[in-house]
Amino acid sequence: MTNSESTSAASQGVGQRWSSRWLFILAAAGSAVGLGNIWKFPYIAGENGGGVFVAIYLGCVAAVGIPIMISEVLLGRQGRSSPIHTMRSLSQCAGASGRWTALGWLGVVTGFLILSYYGVIAGWTLHYVWLSMSGAFAGADGASVGATFDAFLADPWALVFYQTLFMALTIWIVGRGVTRGIEAAIRWFMPLLFLLLLVLFIYSLNSGGFAQDWAFMFDLKWDAVSSDTVLIAMGQAFFTLSLGMGTMMAYGAYVPEDANLGTTVVSIAALDTFIAIAAGLVIFPIVFANGLEVGQGPGLTFVTLPLAFSQMPFGEVFGGIFFLLISFAAITSAISLTEPALSYLVEEYNAKRQRVALSLGVICWLLGLGTVFSFNIWSDMMIVGDLNFFGFLDYLSQNIMLPLGGMLIAFFAMWLLPKELMYKQLGITNPAVGWAWRILAGVVAPVGVLVVFVSTLWPVLASLLGL
Ligand code: PFF
């Protein structure tokens, strides 16, 4: 892209920049660290046999996640506008088909689907702030904490109430702009989250279930792997790193020119992975020490953590703060889920941010009702196989749409974007390094995604089509 073209792309956008590379790391980590790390990672690892899942997941983060995140951020920094506009201007500049703009649209739709259920689950964390602080878990045992959770899920009104609260908060913040308020809050929130995880970790270490947890998380029992495990681990890597739907492209548009993308992205991925593993090391010892079920699904975090807090001195306070932090982590992720659609609409129609945020939020809220009912009145209504509404949305968005988006993003950045632009973005001067990078990000990562897709989804498709 020539300078004048990139200036014109920027002029469609907001032309903002993060105040520093470090603030980009915090904002991107704010997007990455969320329910995916603390709620989802432990329960998916639990359902998929532990050690082997964790190993495959780590492999996916390193070999696929990091190269794709670098590709996504570099496209954003080159395009300097919303993902849809970025894909439009970059495909023109690359002389590629205008159909690549559809990649931006895929991201917008995926963001809607994810936010619709994300808002419901994040609502649970708000409810648990209240429950913990009001002392509802004082002296409770595994059975009563489990019963409290089941009763909550069975009540659609309660779920809608907290979903509405969370979505309203998100819309309010998004409407005000991703301001220094969030940047400043993240500065406090990250260290506090680490600290509380450490407190819980020390508790778990002494709970009596730690050795079993270690074996569960790190022993490679290959017989636990099903044909779907690799797809689920890869989908989780995409979800937790906020990849494949243009969020990192939208955030990348504000990255200062002189930031080194490679080291920046590795720091974000390392931070995110560390928090997911720490959550597993905290949650599973409590599961084992209390004879709970590792594969109990979405309720895992909401049963084990209150149980730990109920047995700790000042558990009400720690519990309340911890669920508040998870809610906060969820809000910084929810905000980033709206960014691709929001930045597009604001740029394209010169629309008011508040108004766009409200409309997007209402649509997501409505769609979210399907997830609310999946835990009670629609729980047995299957959409495909054994997946109900929530299960289907979750599977489709995380395991199919995000990896598909990520694969196409990496392919575009490596093979269609002019090589000099990519090298300039990454500061690559040595052609050998350039080729090594292209092999990793342009071949290993997208082909890896493709192979996992074909090998897991083909048998399902073939049986559906009667082949
Ligand atoms: N990474 C977030 C989490 O782990 O909770 C979820 C997420 C945010 C996914 C933003 C995708 C995204 F674009």
Short mmCIF file of C-alpha atoms and ligand atoms in Angstrom, two decimals:
data_model
loop_
_atom_site.label_atom_id
_atom_site.label_comp_id
_atom_site.label_asym_id
_atom_site.label_seq_id
_atom_site.Cartn_x
_atom_site.Cartn_y
_atom_site.Cartn_z
CA MET A 1 0.00 0.00 0.00
CA THR A 2 1.33 3.43 -0.84
CA ASN A 3 1.53 6.09 1.81
CA SER A 4 -1.43 7.98 0.41
CA GLU A 5 -3.54 4.82 0.34
CA SER A 6 -2.68 3.94 3.88
CA THR A 7 -3.47 7.52 4.94
CA SER A 8 -6.85 7.28 3.24
CA ALA A 9 -7.55 3.96 4.98
CA ALA A 10 -6.62 5.60 8.25
CA SER A 11 -8.85 8.56 7.55
CA GLN A 12 -11.87 6.25 7.46
CA GLY A 13 -10.90 5.02 10.88
CA VAL A 14 -10.64 6.81 14.12
CA GLY A 15 -6.92 7.41 13.71
CA GLN A 16 -6.37 6.57 17.37
CA ARG A 17 -3.22 5.00 18.83
CA TRP A 18 -2.65 3.14 22.08
CA SER A 19 -0.58 5.39 24.31
CA SER A 20 2.24 2.83 24.30
CA ARG A 21 3.17 -0.71 23.31
CA TRP A 22 2.63 -1.71 26.92
CA LEU A 23 -0.93 -0.41 26.88
CA PHE A 24 -1.63 -2.41 23.75
CA ILE A 25 -0.32 -5.50 25.57
CA LEU A 26 -2.67 -4.72 28.46
CA ALA A 27 -5.67 -4.09 26.22
CA ALA A 28 -5.06 -7.20 24.13
CA ALA A 29 -4.49 -9.21 27.30
CA GLY A 30 -7.73 -7.71 28.63
CA SER A 31 -9.47 -9.13 25.57
CA ALA A 32 -7.68 -12.48 25.76
CA VAL A 33 -7.99 -13.08 29.50
CA GLY A 34 -11.62 -13.73 30.30
CA LEU A 35 -14.13 -16.47 30.89
CA GLY A 36 -12.15 -18.56 28.40
CA ASN A 37 -9.29 -18.87 30.88
CA ILE A 38 -10.99 -19.22 34.23
CA TRP A 39 -14.36 -20.76 33.38
CA LYS A 40 -13.89 -22.57 30.09
CA PHE A 41 -10.35 -23.93 30.07
CA PRO A 42 -10.68 -25.99 33.30
CA TYR A 43 -14.03 -27.49 32.36
CA ILE A 44 -13.05 -28.34 28.79
CA ALA A 45 -9.79 -29.87 30.02
CA GLY A 46 -11.84 -31.80 32.60
CA GLU A 47 -14.27 -33.11 29.98
CA ASN A 48 -11.48 -34.09 27.60
CA GLY A 49 -9.26 -36.11 29.83
CA GLY A 50 -6.78 -33.55 31.24
CA GLY A 51 -3.07 -34.00 30.36
CA VAL A 52 -3.26 -34.83 26.68
CA PHE A 53 -5.76 -32.04 26.13
CA VAL A 54 -3.48 -29.55 27.91
CA ALA A 55 -0.50 -30.67 25.81
CA ILE A 56 -2.39 -30.36 22.53
CA TYR A 57 -3.75 -26.99 23.61
CA LEU A 58 -0.24 -25.68 24.40
CA GLY A 59 0.98 -26.98 21.04
CA CYS A 60 -1.88 -25.15 19.29
CA VAL A 61 -1.10 -21.88 21.10
CA ALA A 62 2.58 -22.05 20.07
CA ALA A 63 2.36 -23.39 16.51
CA VAL A 64 -0.93 -21.91 15.37
CA GLY A 65 -2.13 -19.24 17.81
CA ILE A 66 0.98 -17.05 18.00
CA PRO A 67 1.67 -16.92 14.21
CA ILE A 68 -1.99 -16.19 13.51
CA MET A 69 -2.13 -13.46 16.15
CA ILE A 70 0.95 -11.82 14.63
CA SER A 71 -0.71 -11.99 11.19
CA GLU A 72 -3.93 -10.50 12.51
CA VAL A 73 -2.27 -7.61 14.33
CA LEU A 74 -0.03 -6.84 11.37
CA LEU A 75 -3.00 -6.63 8.99
CA GLY A 76 -4.71 -4.30 11.46
CA ARG A 77 -1.68 -2.05 11.77
CA GLN A 78 -1.29 -1.95 8.00
CA GLY A 79 -5.00 -1.21 7.34
CA ARG A 80 -5.46 1.16 10.28
CA SER A 81 -9.26 0.85 10.31
CA SER A 82 -12.10 -1.56 11.21
CA PRO A 83 -11.55 -5.20 10.07
CA ILE A 84 -14.09 -4.90 7.25
CA HIS A 85 -12.50 -1.70 5.91
CA THR A 86 -9.03 -3.10 6.48
CA MET A 87 -9.80 -6.24 4.46
CA ARG A 88 -11.38 -4.10 1.74
CA SER A 89 -8.44 -1.72 1.41
CA LEU A 90 -5.76 -4.40 1.78
CA SER A 91 -7.35 -6.71 -0.79
CA GLN A 92 -7.41 -3.77 -3.24
CA CYS A 93 -3.80 -2.95 -2.47
CA ALA A 94 -2.83 -6.63 -2.89
CA GLY A 95 -4.74 -6.88 -6.17
CA ALA A 96 -6.79 -9.70 -4.62
CA SER A 97 -10.51 -10.32 -4.97
CA GLY A 98 -12.86 -7.98 -3.11
CA ARG A 99 -14.47 -11.12 -1.68
CA TRP A 100 -11.79 -11.09 1.01
CA THR A 101 -13.91 -8.39 2.67
CA ALA A 102 -16.21 -11.27 3.66
CA LEU A 103 -13.54 -12.23 6.18
CA GLY A 104 -14.33 -9.01 8.04
CA TRP A 105 -18.03 -9.89 7.97
CA LEU A 106 -17.36 -13.41 9.22
CA GLY A 107 -15.69 -11.80 12.24
CA VAL A 108 -18.68 -9.55 12.89
CA VAL A 109 -21.13 -12.48 12.86
CA THR A 110 -18.86 -14.63 15.03
CA GLY A 111 -18.55 -11.78 17.54
CA PHE A 112 -22.35 -11.59 17.80
CA LEU A 113 -22.73 -15.30 18.39
CA ILE A 114 -20.01 -15.41 21.03
CA LEU A 115 -21.17 -12.28 22.85
CA SER A 116 -24.73 -13.61 22.99
CA TYR A 117 -23.71 -16.51 25.24
CA TYR A 118 -20.75 -14.75 26.83
CA GLY A 119 -23.15 -12.22 28.35
CA VAL A 120 -25.21 -14.99 29.94
CA ILE A 121 -22.26 -16.76 31.57
CA ALA A 122 -20.70 -13.48 32.66
CA GLY A 123 -24.05 -12.75 34.33
CA TRP A 124 -23.51 -15.86 36.47
CA THR A 125 -20.26 -14.35 37.79
CA LEU A 126 -22.13 -11.18 38.81
CA HIS A 127 -24.64 -13.31 40.70
CA TYR A 128 -21.78 -15.10 42.42
CA VAL A 129 -20.24 -11.81 43.56
CA TRP A 130 -23.46 -11.20 45.42
CA LEU A 131 -23.83 -14.76 46.71
CA SER A 132 -20.25 -14.87 48.00
CA MET A 133 -20.37 -11.50 49.71
CA SER A 134 -23.71 -12.16 51.37
CA GLY A 135 -22.24 -15.25 53.04
CA ALA A 136 -24.49 -17.72 51.20
CA PHE A 137 -21.67 -20.26 51.05
CA ALA A 138 -20.47 -20.03 54.64
CA GLY A 139 -19.82 -23.58 55.89
CA ALA A 140 -21.26 -25.14 52.73
CA ASP A 141 -20.20 -28.55 51.38
CA GLY A 142 -19.84 -29.79 47.79
CA ALA A 143 -23.42 -31.02 47.61
CA SER A 144 -25.04 -27.79 48.80
CA VAL A 145 -22.84 -25.59 46.57
CA GLY A 146 -23.80 -27.82 43.63
CA ALA A 147 -27.49 -27.60 44.57
CA THR A 148 -27.33 -23.77 44.75
CA PHE A 149 -25.87 -23.69 41.27
CA ASP A 150 -28.44 -26.10 39.83
CA ALA A 151 -31.30 -24.10 41.37
CA PHE A 152 -29.89 -20.90 39.84
CA LEU A 153 -29.66 -22.44 36.35
CA ALA A 154 -33.20 -23.78 36.61
CA ASP A 155 -34.58 -20.25 37.01
CA PRO A 156 -34.70 -18.45 33.64
CA TRP A 157 -35.76 -15.14 35.23
CA ALA A 158 -32.70 -15.04 37.44
CA LEU A 159 -30.43 -15.81 34.48
CA VAL A 160 -32.09 -13.12 32.35
CA PHE A 161 -31.77 -10.60 35.17
CA TYR A 162 -27.99 -11.04 35.45
CA GLN A 163 -27.55 -11.33 31.68
CA THR A 164 -29.33 -7.98 31.32
CA LEU A 165 -27.17 -6.43 34.01
CA PHE A 166 -23.95 -7.58 32.35
CA MET A 167 -25.03 -6.58 28.85
CA ALA A 168 -26.18 -3.15 30.08
CA LEU A 169 -22.79 -2.57 31.75
CA THR A 170 -20.96 -3.66 28.60
CA ILE A 171 -23.04 -1.43 26.32
CA TRP A 172 -22.57 1.51 28.65
CA ILE A 173 -18.78 1.14 28.66
CA VAL A 174 -18.54 0.43 24.94
CA GLY A 175 -20.77 3.42 24.18
CA ARG A 176 -18.45 5.72 26.10
CA GLY A 177 -15.50 4.57 24.01
CA VAL A 178 -12.65 2.34 25.01
CA THR A 179 -11.24 5.04 27.19
CA ARG A 180 -8.41 5.53 29.57
CA GLY A 181 -10.88 4.34 32.18
CA ILE A 182 -10.47 0.81 30.90
CA GLU A 183 -6.75 1.16 30.35
CA ALA A 184 -6.34 2.43 33.88
CA ALA A 185 -8.61 -0.23 35.36
CA ILE A 186 -6.68 -2.98 33.58
CA ARG A 187 -3.48 -1.75 35.20
CA TRP A 188 -5.03 -2.57 38.59
CA PHE A 189 -7.04 -5.58 37.62
CA MET A 190 -4.24 -7.73 36.18
CA PRO A 191 -1.96 -7.64 39.24
CA LEU A 192 -4.95 -8.18 41.53
CA LEU A 193 -6.10 -11.18 39.54
CA PHE A 194 -2.60 -12.68 39.77
CA LEU A 195 -2.54 -12.07 43.49
CA LEU A 196 -5.89 -13.74 44.12
CA LEU A 197 -4.99 -16.67 41.92
CA LEU A 198 -1.86 -17.02 44.03
CA VAL A 199 -3.91 -17.03 47.25
CA LEU A 200 -6.19 -19.70 45.81
CA PHE A 201 -3.21 -21.65 44.53
CA ILE A 202 -1.71 -21.79 48.02
CA TYR A 203 -5.07 -22.97 49.34
CA SER A 204 -5.30 -25.65 46.65
CA LEU A 205 -1.75 -26.77 47.32
CA ASN A 206 -2.82 -27.59 50.87
CA SER A 207 -6.19 -29.05 50.02
CA GLY A 208 -4.90 -32.60 49.68
CA GLY A 209 -5.82 -32.97 46.01
CA PHE A 210 -2.77 -31.35 44.47
CA ALA A 211 -0.79 -34.46 43.52
CA GLN A 212 -3.84 -35.89 41.79
CA ASP A 213 -4.37 -32.56 40.03
CA TRP A 214 -0.78 -32.48 38.80
CA ALA A 215 -1.13 -35.98 37.39
CA PHE A 216 -4.48 -35.10 35.81
CA MET A 217 -3.19 -31.90 34.17
CA PHE A 218 0.21 -33.12 33.00
CA ASP A 219 0.18 -36.91 32.57
CA LEU A 220 -0.25 -37.88 28.95
CA LYS A 221 -2.93 -40.55 28.89
CA TRP A 222 -3.36 -40.91 25.16
CA ASP A 223 -6.35 -43.22 25.46
CA ALA A 224 -8.38 -40.24 26.70
CA VAL A 225 -8.14 -38.57 23.27
CA SER A 226 -11.24 -38.72 21.11
CA SER A 227 -11.44 -37.68 17.46
CA ASP A 228 -12.82 -34.34 18.57
CA THR A 229 -10.16 -33.55 21.18
CA VAL A 230 -7.73 -31.85 18.82
CA LEU A 231 -10.47 -29.72 17.27
CA ILE A 232 -11.70 -28.67 20.71
CA ALA A 233 -8.16 -27.87 21.92
CA MET A 234 -7.51 -25.82 18.79
CA GLY A 235 -10.85 -24.01 19.12
CA GLN A 236 -10.02 -23.23 22.75
CA ALA A 237 -6.64 -21.78 21.71
CA PHE A 238 -8.42 -19.48 19.25
CA PHE A 239 -11.13 -18.51 21.74
CA THR A 240 -8.82 -17.76 24.62
CA LEU A 241 -6.43 -15.70 22.47
CA SER A 242 -9.38 -13.79 20.89
CA LEU A 243 -8.26 -14.87 17.43
CA GLY A 244 -9.92 -15.37 14.08
CA MET A 245 -12.69 -12.78 14.26
CA GLY A 246 -10.94 -9.46 13.71
CA THR A 247 -10.69 -8.36 17.34
CA MET A 248 -6.91 -8.38 17.24
CA MET A 249 -7.08 -6.72 13.82
CA ALA A 250 -9.28 -3.94 15.23
CA TYR A 251 -6.95 -3.49 18.23
CA GLY A 252 -3.92 -3.81 15.94
CA ALA A 253 -5.14 -0.75 14.02
CA TYR A 254 -4.19 1.41 17.02
CA VAL A 255 -0.71 -0.10 17.62
CA PRO A 256 2.13 2.44 17.41
CA GLU A 257 4.40 2.17 14.37
CA ASP A 258 7.56 1.35 16.31
CA ALA A 259 6.21 -1.56 18.44
CA ASN A 260 7.85 -4.92 17.72
CA LEU A 261 4.93 -7.20 16.86
CA GLY A 262 6.69 -10.52 17.53
CA THR A 263 7.71 -9.88 21.13
CA THR A 264 4.47 -8.03 21.84
CA VAL A 265 2.29 -10.93 20.71
CA VAL A 266 4.40 -13.53 22.52
CA SER A 267 3.94 -11.57 25.78
CA ILE A 268 0.16 -11.48 25.29
CA ALA A 269 -0.05 -15.20 24.56
CA ALA A 270 2.24 -16.07 27.49
CA LEU A 271 0.14 -14.02 29.92
CA ASP A 272 -3.06 -15.61 28.70
CA THR A 273 -1.71 -19.16 28.84
CA PHE A 274 -0.27 -18.62 32.29
CA ILE A 275 -3.67 -17.57 33.66
CA ALA A 276 -5.46 -20.56 32.08
CA ILE A 277 -2.97 -23.07 33.51
CA ALA A 278 -3.06 -21.34 36.90
CA ALA A 279 -6.87 -21.62 36.91
CA GLY A 280 -6.57 -25.36 36.24
CA LEU A 281 -4.02 -25.78 39.03
CA VAL A 282 -6.38 -23.99 41.40
CA ILE A 283 -9.63 -25.69 40.46
CA PHE A 284 -8.78 -29.39 40.05
CA PRO A 285 -7.21 -29.98 43.50
CA ILE A 286 -10.48 -28.74 45.02
CA VAL A 287 -12.40 -31.09 42.72
CA PHE A 288 -10.31 -34.09 43.78
CA ALA A 289 -10.14 -33.23 47.47
CA ASN A 290 -13.94 -32.97 47.64
CA GLY A 291 -14.78 -35.99 45.51
CA LEU A 292 -16.43 -33.84 42.84
CA GLU A 293 -16.73 -34.74 39.17
CA VAL A 294 -13.99 -33.38 36.78
CA GLY A 295 -16.21 -33.67 33.72
CA GLN A 296 -19.20 -31.81 35.16
CA GLY A 297 -19.12 -29.18 32.42
CA PRO A 298 -19.93 -25.47 32.59
CA GLY A 299 -20.73 -25.56 36.31
CA LEU A 300 -17.23 -26.63 37.37
CA THR A 301 -15.88 -23.18 38.36
CA PHE A 302 -19.13 -22.15 40.00
CA VAL A 303 -19.06 -25.15 42.30
CA THR A 304 -15.37 -25.52 43.15
CA LEU A 305 -14.44 -21.92 43.83
CA PRO A 306 -17.32 -21.13 46.24
CA LEU A 307 -16.42 -24.36 48.01
CA ALA A 308 -12.82 -23.23 48.45
CA PHE A 309 -13.90 -19.80 49.66
CA SER A 310 -16.43 -21.28 52.07
CA GLN A 311 -13.59 -23.00 53.92
CA MET A 312 -11.21 -20.04 54.04
CA PRO A 313 -10.92 -17.31 56.65
CA PHE A 314 -12.53 -14.16 55.18
CA GLY A 315 -13.88 -16.35 52.39
CA GLU A 316 -16.82 -13.99 51.79
CA VAL A 317 -14.49 -11.12 51.02
CA PHE A 318 -12.01 -13.12 48.92
CA GLY A 319 -14.85 -14.86 47.11
CA GLY A 320 -16.62 -11.61 46.35
CA ILE A 321 -13.47 -9.96 45.07
CA PHE A 322 -12.55 -12.98 42.99
CA PHE A 323 -15.89 -13.21 41.20
CA LEU A 324 -15.79 -9.45 40.72
CA LEU A 325 -12.44 -9.83 39.01
CA ILE A 326 -13.77 -12.58 36.75
CA SER A 327 -16.70 -10.29 35.87
CA PHE A 328 -14.24 -7.55 35.10
CA ALA A 329 -12.11 -9.87 32.97
CA ALA A 330 -15.32 -10.80 31.15
CA ILE A 331 -16.23 -7.15 30.53
CA THR A 332 -12.86 -6.29 28.98
CA SER A 333 -13.33 -9.32 26.68
CA ALA A 334 -16.97 -8.50 25.90
CA ILE A 335 -15.97 -4.98 24.89
CA SER A 336 -13.45 -6.38 22.45
CA LEU A 337 -16.09 -8.75 21.04
CA THR A 338 -18.14 -5.76 19.91
CA GLU A 339 -15.19 -3.81 18.48
CA PRO A 340 -15.13 -5.25 14.91
CA ALA A 341 -18.85 -4.52 14.31
CA LEU A 342 -18.86 -1.28 16.23
CA SER A 343 -15.81 0.25 14.56
CA TYR A 344 -17.21 -0.71 11.14
CA LEU A 345 -20.62 0.89 11.72
CA VAL A 346 -19.14 4.02 13.25
CA GLU A 347 -16.72 4.45 10.33
CA GLU A 348 -19.11 3.51 7.55
CA TYR A 349 -22.13 5.53 8.63
CA ASN A 350 -20.44 8.08 10.77
CA ALA A 351 -22.90 6.86 13.38
CA LYS A 352 -22.98 7.75 17.05
CA ARG A 353 -21.05 5.20 19.11
CA GLN A 354 -23.68 5.03 21.87
CA ARG A 355 -26.49 4.36 19.43
CA VAL A 356 -24.57 1.63 17.60
CA ALA A 357 -23.53 0.04 20.90
CA LEU A 358 -27.14 -0.02 22.08
CA SER A 359 -28.45 -1.62 18.88
CA LEU A 360 -25.71 -4.27 18.84
CA GLY A 361 -26.28 -4.97 22.52
CA VAL A 362 -30.03 -5.45 22.12
CA ILE A 363 -29.57 -7.94 19.27
CA CYS A 364 -27.00 -9.91 21.30
CA TRP A 365 -29.25 -9.84 24.35
CA LEU A 366 -32.16 -11.28 22.35
CA LEU A 367 -29.99 -14.02 20.88
CA GLY A 368 -28.66 -14.69 24.39
CA LEU A 369 -32.14 -15.73 25.54
CA GLY A 370 -31.59 -18.95 23.57
CA THR A 371 -28.58 -19.66 25.79
CA VAL A 372 -30.53 -18.79 28.95
CA PHE A 373 -33.22 -21.31 28.02
CA SER A 374 -30.62 -23.94 27.12
CA PHE A 375 -29.96 -24.36 30.84
CA ASN A 376 -33.61 -24.89 31.75
CA ILE A 377 -36.70 -25.01 29.52
CA TRP A 378 -34.84 -25.87 26.30
CA SER A 379 -32.14 -28.02 27.87
CA ASP A 380 -33.31 -31.17 26.10
CA MET A 381 -34.05 -29.54 22.77
CA MET A 382 -31.13 -30.62 20.58
CA ILE A 383 -30.11 -28.65 17.52
CA VAL A 384 -27.51 -31.08 16.17
CA GLY A 385 -26.55 -34.43 17.73
CA ASP A 386 -26.31 -33.96 21.49
CA LEU A 387 -25.85 -30.17 21.27
CA ASN A 388 -28.61 -27.91 22.51
CA PHE A 389 -28.82 -24.20 21.53
CA PHE A 390 -25.94 -23.08 23.74
CA GLY A 391 -23.86 -26.15 22.92
CA PHE A 392 -24.38 -25.61 19.22
CA LEU A 393 -23.52 -21.88 19.23
CA ASP A 394 -20.48 -22.55 21.35
CA TYR A 395 -19.25 -25.39 19.13
CA LEU A 396 -19.94 -23.55 15.90
CA SER A 397 -18.33 -20.26 16.89
CA GLN A 398 -15.35 -21.60 18.81
CA ASN A 399 -14.44 -24.75 16.93
CA ILE A 400 -15.40 -23.79 13.40
CA MET A 401 -15.80 -20.06 12.78
CA LEU A 402 -12.77 -18.81 14.73
CA PRO A 403 -10.30 -21.36 13.29
CA LEU A 404 -11.71 -20.79 9.79
CA GLY A 405 -11.30 -17.01 10.15
CA GLY A 406 -7.80 -17.42 11.57
CA MET A 407 -6.69 -19.75 8.79
CA LEU A 408 -7.86 -17.30 6.12
CA ILE A 409 -6.29 -14.32 7.89
CA ALA A 410 -2.89 -16.06 8.02
CA PHE A 411 -3.17 -17.12 4.39
CA PHE A 412 -4.03 -13.59 3.27
CA ALA A 413 -1.23 -11.97 5.28
CA MET A 414 1.42 -14.43 4.11
CA TRP A 415 0.55 -15.04 0.47
CA LEU A 416 -1.51 -12.13 -0.79
CA LEU A 417 -0.29 -9.06 1.05
CA PRO A 418 2.80 -7.75 -0.76
CA LYS A 419 5.86 -9.35 0.80
CA GLU A 420 7.65 -6.03 1.37
CA LEU A 421 4.74 -4.69 3.41
CA MET A 422 4.69 -7.76 5.61
CA TYR A 423 8.45 -7.65 6.11
CA LYS A 424 8.27 -3.97 6.92
CA GLN A 425 5.55 -4.56 9.51
CA LEU A 426 7.61 -7.27 11.16
CA GLY A 427 10.96 -5.54 10.78
CA ILE A 428 12.34 -8.50 8.81
CA THR A 429 15.44 -7.66 6.79
CA ASN A 430 17.07 -11.05 6.35
CA PRO A 431 15.40 -13.04 3.52
CA ALA A 432 16.16 -16.38 5.25
CA VAL A 433 14.26 -15.23 8.34
CA GLY A 434 11.48 -14.05 6.01
CA TRP A 435 11.18 -17.47 4.45
CA ALA A 436 11.27 -19.27 7.80
CA TRP A 437 8.48 -16.98 9.00
CA ARG A 438 6.42 -17.58 5.88
CA ILE A 439 6.75 -21.33 6.26
CA LEU A 440 5.62 -21.16 9.89
CA ALA A 441 2.78 -18.65 9.54
CA GLY A 442 1.87 -19.25 5.92
CA VAL A 443 2.09 -23.04 5.78
CA VAL A 444 2.34 -24.74 9.20
CA ALA A 445 -0.40 -22.67 10.90
CA PRO A 446 -3.11 -22.62 8.19
CA VAL A 447 -2.40 -26.16 7.01
CA GLY A 448 -2.49 -27.33 10.64
CA VAL A 449 -5.96 -25.82 11.02
CA LEU A 450 -7.08 -27.34 7.72
CA VAL A 451 -5.86 -30.83 8.62
CA VAL A 452 -7.66 -30.73 11.97
CA PHE A 453 -10.81 -29.51 10.24
CA VAL A 454 -10.84 -32.13 7.56
CA SER A 455 -9.92 -35.02 9.79
CA THR A 456 -12.55 -34.26 12.45
CA LEU A 457 -15.36 -32.73 10.47
CA TRP A 458 -15.21 -34.88 7.36
CA PRO A 459 -16.51 -38.07 9.03
CA VAL A 460 -19.39 -36.07 10.59
CA LEU A 461 -20.25 -34.41 7.26
CA ALA A 462 -19.95 -37.69 5.39
CA SER A 463 -22.34 -39.41 7.76
CA LEU A 464 -24.81 -36.51 7.58
CA LEU A 465 -24.70 -36.62 3.78
CA GLY A 466 -24.97 -40.40 3.82
CA LEU A 467 -21.61 -40.88 2.02
N1 PFF B 1 -10.64 -14.39 24.82
C1 PFF B 1 -11.87 -14.24 25.55
C2 PFF B 1 -11.86 -15.21 26.71
O1 PFF B 1 -10.95 -16.03 26.82
O2 PFF B 1 -12.78 -15.16 27.52
C3 PFF B 1 -13.09 -14.43 24.68
C4 PFF B 1 -13.03 -13.72 23.37
C5 PFF B 1 -12.91 -12.32 23.34
C6 PFF B 1 -13.06 -14.43 22.18
C7 PFF B 1 -12.79 -11.66 22.11
C8 PFF B 1 -12.95 -13.80 20.96
C9 PFF B 1 -12.81 -12.41 20.95
F1 PFF B 1 -12.69 -11.81 19.80
#
